[in-house]
Short mmCIF file of C-alpha atoms in Angstrom, two decimals:
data_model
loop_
_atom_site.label_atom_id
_atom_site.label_comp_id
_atom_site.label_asym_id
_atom_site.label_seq_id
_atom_site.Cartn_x
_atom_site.Cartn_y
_atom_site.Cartn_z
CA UNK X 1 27.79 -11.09 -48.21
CA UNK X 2 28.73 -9.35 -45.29
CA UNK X 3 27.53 -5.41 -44.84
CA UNK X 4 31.05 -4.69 -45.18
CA UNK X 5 31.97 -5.48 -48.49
CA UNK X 6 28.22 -4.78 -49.45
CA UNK X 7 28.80 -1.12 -48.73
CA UNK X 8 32.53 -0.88 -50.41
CA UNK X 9 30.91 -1.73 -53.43
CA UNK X 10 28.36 0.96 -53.59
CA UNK X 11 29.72 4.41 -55.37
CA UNK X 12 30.57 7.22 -53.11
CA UNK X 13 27.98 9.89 -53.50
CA UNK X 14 27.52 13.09 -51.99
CA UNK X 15 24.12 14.79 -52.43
CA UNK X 16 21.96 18.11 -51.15
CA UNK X 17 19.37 17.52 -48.81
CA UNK X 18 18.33 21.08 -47.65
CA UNK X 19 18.88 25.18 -49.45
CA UNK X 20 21.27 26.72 -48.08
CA UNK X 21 21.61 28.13 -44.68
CA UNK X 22 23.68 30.99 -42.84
CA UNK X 23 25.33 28.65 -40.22
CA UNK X 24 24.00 25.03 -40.58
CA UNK X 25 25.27 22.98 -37.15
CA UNK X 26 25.06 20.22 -34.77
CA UNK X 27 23.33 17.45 -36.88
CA UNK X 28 21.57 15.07 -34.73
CA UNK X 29 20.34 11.76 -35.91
CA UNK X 30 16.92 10.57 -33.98
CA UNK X 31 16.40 6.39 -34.59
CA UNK X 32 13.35 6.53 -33.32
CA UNK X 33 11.74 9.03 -35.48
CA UNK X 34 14.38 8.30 -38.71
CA UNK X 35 14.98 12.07 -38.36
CA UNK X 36 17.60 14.38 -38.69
CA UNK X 37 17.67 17.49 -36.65
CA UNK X 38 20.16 20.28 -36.69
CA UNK X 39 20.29 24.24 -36.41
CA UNK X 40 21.23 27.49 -38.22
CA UNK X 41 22.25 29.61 -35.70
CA UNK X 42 22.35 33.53 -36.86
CA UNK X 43 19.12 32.70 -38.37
CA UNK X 44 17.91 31.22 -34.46
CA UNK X 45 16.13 28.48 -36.27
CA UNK X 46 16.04 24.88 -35.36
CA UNK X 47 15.88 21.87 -37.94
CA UNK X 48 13.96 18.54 -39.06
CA UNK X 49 15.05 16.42 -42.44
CA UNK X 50 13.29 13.09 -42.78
CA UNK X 51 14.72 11.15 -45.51
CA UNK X 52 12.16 9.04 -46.69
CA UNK X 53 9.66 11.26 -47.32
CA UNK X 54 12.51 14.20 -48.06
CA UNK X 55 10.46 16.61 -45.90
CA UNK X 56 12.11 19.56 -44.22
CA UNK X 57 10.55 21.54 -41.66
CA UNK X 58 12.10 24.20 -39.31
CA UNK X 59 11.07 27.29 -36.89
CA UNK X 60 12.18 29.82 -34.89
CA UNK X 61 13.52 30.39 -31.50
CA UNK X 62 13.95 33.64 -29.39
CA UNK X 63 18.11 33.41 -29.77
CA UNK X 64 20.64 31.77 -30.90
CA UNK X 65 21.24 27.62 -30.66
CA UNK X 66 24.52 26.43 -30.75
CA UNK X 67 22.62 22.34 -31.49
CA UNK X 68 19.88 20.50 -30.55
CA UNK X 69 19.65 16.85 -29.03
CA UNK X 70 16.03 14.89 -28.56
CA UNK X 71 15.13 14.16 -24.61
CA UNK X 72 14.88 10.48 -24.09
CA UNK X 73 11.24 9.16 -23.35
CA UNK X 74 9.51 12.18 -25.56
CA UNK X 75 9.37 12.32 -29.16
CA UNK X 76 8.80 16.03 -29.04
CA UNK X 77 11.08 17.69 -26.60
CA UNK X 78 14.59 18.87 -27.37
CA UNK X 79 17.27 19.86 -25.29
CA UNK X 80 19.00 23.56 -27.12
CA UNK X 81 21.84 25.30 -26.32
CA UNK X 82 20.56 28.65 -26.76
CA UNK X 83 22.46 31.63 -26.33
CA UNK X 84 24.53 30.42 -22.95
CA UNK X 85 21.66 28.58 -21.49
CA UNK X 86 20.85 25.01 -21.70
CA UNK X 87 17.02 24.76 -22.37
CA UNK X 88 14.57 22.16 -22.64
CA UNK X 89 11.51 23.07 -25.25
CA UNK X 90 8.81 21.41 -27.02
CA UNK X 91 8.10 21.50 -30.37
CA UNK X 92 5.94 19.41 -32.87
CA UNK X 93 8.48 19.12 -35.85
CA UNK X 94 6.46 21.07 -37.91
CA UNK X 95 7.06 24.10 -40.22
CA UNK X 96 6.86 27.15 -38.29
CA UNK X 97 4.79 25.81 -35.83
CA UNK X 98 5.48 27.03 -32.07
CA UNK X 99 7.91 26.27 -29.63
CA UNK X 100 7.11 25.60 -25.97
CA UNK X 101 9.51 26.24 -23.01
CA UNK X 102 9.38 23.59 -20.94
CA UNK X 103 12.31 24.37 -18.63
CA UNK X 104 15.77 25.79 -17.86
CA UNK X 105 18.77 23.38 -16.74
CA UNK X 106 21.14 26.46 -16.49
CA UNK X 107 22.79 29.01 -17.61
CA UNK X 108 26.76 29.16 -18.23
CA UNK X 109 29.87 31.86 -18.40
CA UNK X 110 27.65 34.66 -16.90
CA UNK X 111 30.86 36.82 -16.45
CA UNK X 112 31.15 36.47 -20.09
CA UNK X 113 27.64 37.96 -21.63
CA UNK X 114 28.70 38.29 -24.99
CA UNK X 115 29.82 34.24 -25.36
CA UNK X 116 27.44 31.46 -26.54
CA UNK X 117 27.19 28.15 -26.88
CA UNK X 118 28.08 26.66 -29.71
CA UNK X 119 28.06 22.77 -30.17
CA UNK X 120 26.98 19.53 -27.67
CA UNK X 121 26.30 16.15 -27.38
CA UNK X 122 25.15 13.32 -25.33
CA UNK X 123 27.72 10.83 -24.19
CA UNK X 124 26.77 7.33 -24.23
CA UNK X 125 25.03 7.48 -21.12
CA UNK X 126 22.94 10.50 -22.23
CA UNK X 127 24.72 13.25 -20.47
CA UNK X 128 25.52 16.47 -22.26
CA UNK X 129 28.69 18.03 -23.11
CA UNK X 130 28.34 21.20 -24.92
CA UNK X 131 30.98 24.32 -25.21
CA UNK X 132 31.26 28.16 -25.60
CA UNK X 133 33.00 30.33 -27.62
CA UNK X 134 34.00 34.11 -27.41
CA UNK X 135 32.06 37.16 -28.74
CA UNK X 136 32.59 37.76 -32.48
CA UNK X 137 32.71 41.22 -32.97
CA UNK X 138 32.74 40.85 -37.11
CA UNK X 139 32.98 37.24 -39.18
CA UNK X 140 35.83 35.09 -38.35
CA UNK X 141 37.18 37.88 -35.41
CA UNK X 142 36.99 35.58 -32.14
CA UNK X 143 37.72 36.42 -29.03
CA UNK X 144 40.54 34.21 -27.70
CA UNK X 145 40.55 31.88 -24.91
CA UNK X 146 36.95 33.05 -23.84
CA UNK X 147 34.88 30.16 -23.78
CA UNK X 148 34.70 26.51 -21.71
CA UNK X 149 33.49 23.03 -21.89
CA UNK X 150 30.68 21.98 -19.44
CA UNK X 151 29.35 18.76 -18.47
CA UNK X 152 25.57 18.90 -17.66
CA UNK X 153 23.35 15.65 -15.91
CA UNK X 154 22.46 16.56 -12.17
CA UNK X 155 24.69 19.98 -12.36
CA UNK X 156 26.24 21.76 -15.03
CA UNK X 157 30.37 21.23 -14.59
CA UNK X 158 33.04 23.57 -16.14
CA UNK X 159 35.38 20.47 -16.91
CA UNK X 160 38.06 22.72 -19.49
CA UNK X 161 38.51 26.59 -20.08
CA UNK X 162 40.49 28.78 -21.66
CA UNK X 163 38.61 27.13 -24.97
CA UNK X 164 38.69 29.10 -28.23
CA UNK X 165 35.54 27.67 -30.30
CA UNK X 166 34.17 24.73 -28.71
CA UNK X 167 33.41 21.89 -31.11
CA UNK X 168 33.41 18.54 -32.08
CA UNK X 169 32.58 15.47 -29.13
CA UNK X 170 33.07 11.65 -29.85
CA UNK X 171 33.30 9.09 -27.33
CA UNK X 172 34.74 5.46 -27.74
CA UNK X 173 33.96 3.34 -24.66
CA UNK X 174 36.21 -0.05 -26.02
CA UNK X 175 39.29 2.50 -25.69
CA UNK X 176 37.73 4.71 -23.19
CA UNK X 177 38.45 7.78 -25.18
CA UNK X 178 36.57 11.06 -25.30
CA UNK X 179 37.73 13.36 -28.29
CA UNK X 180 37.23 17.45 -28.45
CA UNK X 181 37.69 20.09 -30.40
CA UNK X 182 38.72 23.81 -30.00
CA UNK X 183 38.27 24.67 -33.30
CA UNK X 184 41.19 27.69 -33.09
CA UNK X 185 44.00 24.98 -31.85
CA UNK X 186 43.87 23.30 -35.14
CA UNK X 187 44.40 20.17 -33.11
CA UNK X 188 42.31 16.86 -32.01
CA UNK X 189 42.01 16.64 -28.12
CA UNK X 190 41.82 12.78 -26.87
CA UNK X 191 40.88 12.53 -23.19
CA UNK X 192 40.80 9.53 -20.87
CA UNK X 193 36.98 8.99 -20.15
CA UNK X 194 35.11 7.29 -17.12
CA UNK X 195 31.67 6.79 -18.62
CA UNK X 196 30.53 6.13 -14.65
CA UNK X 197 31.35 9.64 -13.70
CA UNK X 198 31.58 11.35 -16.80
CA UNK X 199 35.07 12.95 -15.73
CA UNK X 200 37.93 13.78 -18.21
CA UNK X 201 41.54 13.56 -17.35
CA UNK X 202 45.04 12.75 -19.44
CA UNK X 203 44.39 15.25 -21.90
CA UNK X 204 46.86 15.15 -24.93
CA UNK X 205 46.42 16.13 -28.87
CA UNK X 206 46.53 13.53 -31.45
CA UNK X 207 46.01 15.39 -34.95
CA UNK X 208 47.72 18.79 -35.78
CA UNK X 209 46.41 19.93 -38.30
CA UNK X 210 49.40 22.09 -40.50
CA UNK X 211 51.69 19.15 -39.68
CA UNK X 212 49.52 16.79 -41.25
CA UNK X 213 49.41 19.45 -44.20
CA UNK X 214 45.74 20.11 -44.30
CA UNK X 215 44.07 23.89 -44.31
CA UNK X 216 41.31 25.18 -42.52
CA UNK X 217 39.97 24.66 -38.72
CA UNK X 218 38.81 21.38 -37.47
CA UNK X 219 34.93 21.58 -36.41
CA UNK X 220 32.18 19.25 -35.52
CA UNK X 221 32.24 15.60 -35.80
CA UNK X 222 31.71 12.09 -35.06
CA UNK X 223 33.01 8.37 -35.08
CA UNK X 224 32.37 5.34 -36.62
CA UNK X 225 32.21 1.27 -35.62
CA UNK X 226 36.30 1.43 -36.07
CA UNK X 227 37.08 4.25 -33.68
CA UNK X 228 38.30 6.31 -36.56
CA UNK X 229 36.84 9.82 -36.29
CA UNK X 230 35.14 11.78 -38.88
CA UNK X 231 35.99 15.59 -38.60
CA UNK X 232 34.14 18.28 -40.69
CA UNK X 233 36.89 21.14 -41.44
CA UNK X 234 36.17 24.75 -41.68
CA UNK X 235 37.10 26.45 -44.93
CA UNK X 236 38.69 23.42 -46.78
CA UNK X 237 35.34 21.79 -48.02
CA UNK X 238 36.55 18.45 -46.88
CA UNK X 239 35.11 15.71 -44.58
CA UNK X 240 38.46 13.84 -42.69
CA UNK X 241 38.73 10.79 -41.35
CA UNK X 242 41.43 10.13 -38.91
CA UNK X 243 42.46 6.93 -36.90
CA UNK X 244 42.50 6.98 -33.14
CA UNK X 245 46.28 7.12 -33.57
CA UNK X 246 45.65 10.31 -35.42
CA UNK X 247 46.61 8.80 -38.93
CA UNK X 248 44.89 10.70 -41.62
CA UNK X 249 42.68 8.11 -43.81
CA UNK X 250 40.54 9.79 -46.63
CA UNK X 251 39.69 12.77 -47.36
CA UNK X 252 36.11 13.31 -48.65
CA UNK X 253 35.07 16.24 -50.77
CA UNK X 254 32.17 18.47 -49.72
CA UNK X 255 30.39 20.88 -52.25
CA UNK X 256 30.75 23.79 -49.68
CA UNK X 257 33.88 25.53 -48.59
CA UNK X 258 32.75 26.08 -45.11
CA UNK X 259 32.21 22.61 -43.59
CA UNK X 260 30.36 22.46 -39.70
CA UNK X 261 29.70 19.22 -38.73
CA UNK X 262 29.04 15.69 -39.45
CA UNK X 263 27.09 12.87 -37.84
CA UNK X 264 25.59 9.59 -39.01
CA UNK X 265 22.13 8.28 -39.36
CA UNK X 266 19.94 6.61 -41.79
CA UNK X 267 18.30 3.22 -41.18
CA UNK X 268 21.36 1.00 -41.46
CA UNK X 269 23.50 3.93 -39.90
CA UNK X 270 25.64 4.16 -42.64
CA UNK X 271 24.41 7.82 -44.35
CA UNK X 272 26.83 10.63 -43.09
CA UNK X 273 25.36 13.76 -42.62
CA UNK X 274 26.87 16.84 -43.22
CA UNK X 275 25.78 20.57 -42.48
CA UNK X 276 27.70 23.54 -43.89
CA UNK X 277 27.58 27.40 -43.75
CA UNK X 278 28.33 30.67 -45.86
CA UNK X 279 28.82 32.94 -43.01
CA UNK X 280 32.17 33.62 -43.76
CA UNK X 281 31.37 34.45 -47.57
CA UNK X 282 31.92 38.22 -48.47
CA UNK X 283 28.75 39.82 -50.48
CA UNK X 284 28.95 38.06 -54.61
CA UNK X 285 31.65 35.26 -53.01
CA UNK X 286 31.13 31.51 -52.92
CA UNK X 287 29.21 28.91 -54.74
CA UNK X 288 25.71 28.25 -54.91
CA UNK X 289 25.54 25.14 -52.21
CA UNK X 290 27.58 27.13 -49.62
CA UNK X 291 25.29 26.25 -46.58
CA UNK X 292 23.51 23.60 -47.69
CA UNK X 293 23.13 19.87 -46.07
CA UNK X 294 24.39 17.37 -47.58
CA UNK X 295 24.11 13.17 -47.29
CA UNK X 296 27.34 11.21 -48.03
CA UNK X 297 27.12 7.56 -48.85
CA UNK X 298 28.59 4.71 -50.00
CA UNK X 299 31.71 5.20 -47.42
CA UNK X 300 31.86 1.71 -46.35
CA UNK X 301 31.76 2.04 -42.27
CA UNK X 302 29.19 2.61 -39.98
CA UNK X 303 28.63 5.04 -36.96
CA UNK X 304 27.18 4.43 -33.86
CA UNK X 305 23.46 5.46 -33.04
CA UNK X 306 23.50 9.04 -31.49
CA UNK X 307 22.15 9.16 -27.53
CA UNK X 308 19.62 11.37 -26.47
CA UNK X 309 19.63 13.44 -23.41
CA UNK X 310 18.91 11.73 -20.23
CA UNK X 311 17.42 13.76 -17.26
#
């Protein structure tokens, strides 16, 4: 039987892997560890879930990171966008134990102080892309139009601006596609992509969010084996997927109302990962797993194996 109809077979489940946390982010699958790392980033912690064993271990950095992404060719060093620098450090994995600076690649938007980074990735050839966003002077009160997206291998590249909340990143190299999010557009960004050079061109939106009738603020995300992309959204408790044409596919429900991000992993790479937060809830609001991380299976596709950061 092929995987396929293997998987369609198996119930759709949706269960919680971690307590809650203030602003769970940036989920990171690591193949060569079976790990899953990810952040919380008013608490300044970074993450590690390992599934088979169920252990989940986390500690504490000096600021803010907006996600984390393993360095190719070390098992224990993580690049971290932290506060509006991109930072290499060293840590062991395990609880509470200390983190090592190891070095600097750079620091971004520094005639914007009060921005930060908030959410990156590697492309498939293990650069980073990773995005600001505008000072928040209370919950949910962003400054507009503040922040950029940066491209960082040799140099660190402003390659868009004028960006609301930078989010999601998703590559497909068949269709030579790179797709972003600014979280405030309430729209999918599809870009032409040169994986050679890593630059971005023919930008146009394929999913609009109120037109396609859906609530909420499109966040991070990630694609599968089809193309179609899987899109946590941001106070509508709902995992999307969307076709490359921007046709809207399924809708999956999330026990949180405040869904982050979404990535896949597991040993077969067909467990989607999902991180949540209950930053936005007001004091005795929400339910009990707002924040929590969840693992979704029995979806029936398959995502690619994440890429680690290449010096």
């Amino acid at each position: 039987m092929h995987w396929k109809e293997y998987i369609k077979r198996m119930p759709l489940e949706v269960k919680q892997i971690t307590g809650p946390l203030v602003l769970g982010e940036g989920p990171h699958w690591d193949d060569r560890v079976q790990a899953l790392y990810f952040v919380s980033i008013h608490e300044k912690t970074i993450h590690k879930y390992n599934p088979a064993s169920g252990e989940h271990t986390k500690t504490t950095l000096d600021g803010r990171p907006g996600f984390i992404v393993p360095v190719e060719g070390a098992l224990d060093q993580f690049l971290v966008g932290l506060e509006r620098e991109f930072v290499v450090l060293q840590w062991d994995g395990a609880e509470g134990s200390a983190v090592k600076f190891v070095r600097k690649i750079g620091e971004v938007d520094q005639d914007a102080t009060k921005n930060r980074i908030n959410d990156g990735k590697a492309d498939p050839r293990g650069r980073i892309f990773g995005g600001t966003m505008g000072d928040e002077k209370s919950p949910g009160d962003f400054a507009q139009e503040q922040g950029s997206l940066y491209r960082v291998d040799g140099n660190i590249t402003r390659v868009a601006d004028k960006i609301g909340i930078s989010n999601g990143l998703a590559w497909d190299l068949s269709a030579k596609a790179m797709y972003y999010i600014d979280s405030l557009e309430q729209n999918v960004r599809r870009y032409d992509y040169d994986v050679d050079t890593g630059d971005i061109s023919n930008m146009r939106h394929i999913f609009n969010f109120p037109k396609n009738g859906l609530d909420g603020f499109p966040d991070g995300g990630t694609i599968d084996t089809d193309g179609n992309l899987w899109i946590a959204v941001f106070n509508n408790g709902v995992v999307i997927q969307v076709s490359p044409e921007g046709k809207l596919l399924r809708q999956i429900p999330i026990p949180a109302k405040q869904v982050t991000s979404c990535t896949f992993g597991g040993p077969n790479l067909d467990i989607l990962f999902v991180t949540t937060s209950h930053y936005m809830n007001k004091p005795g609001e929400g339910d009990p797993q707002d924040g929590c991380t969840f693992m979704v299976t029995g979806l029936g596709v398959k995502g690619h194996p994440n890429v680690n950061f290449k010096f």
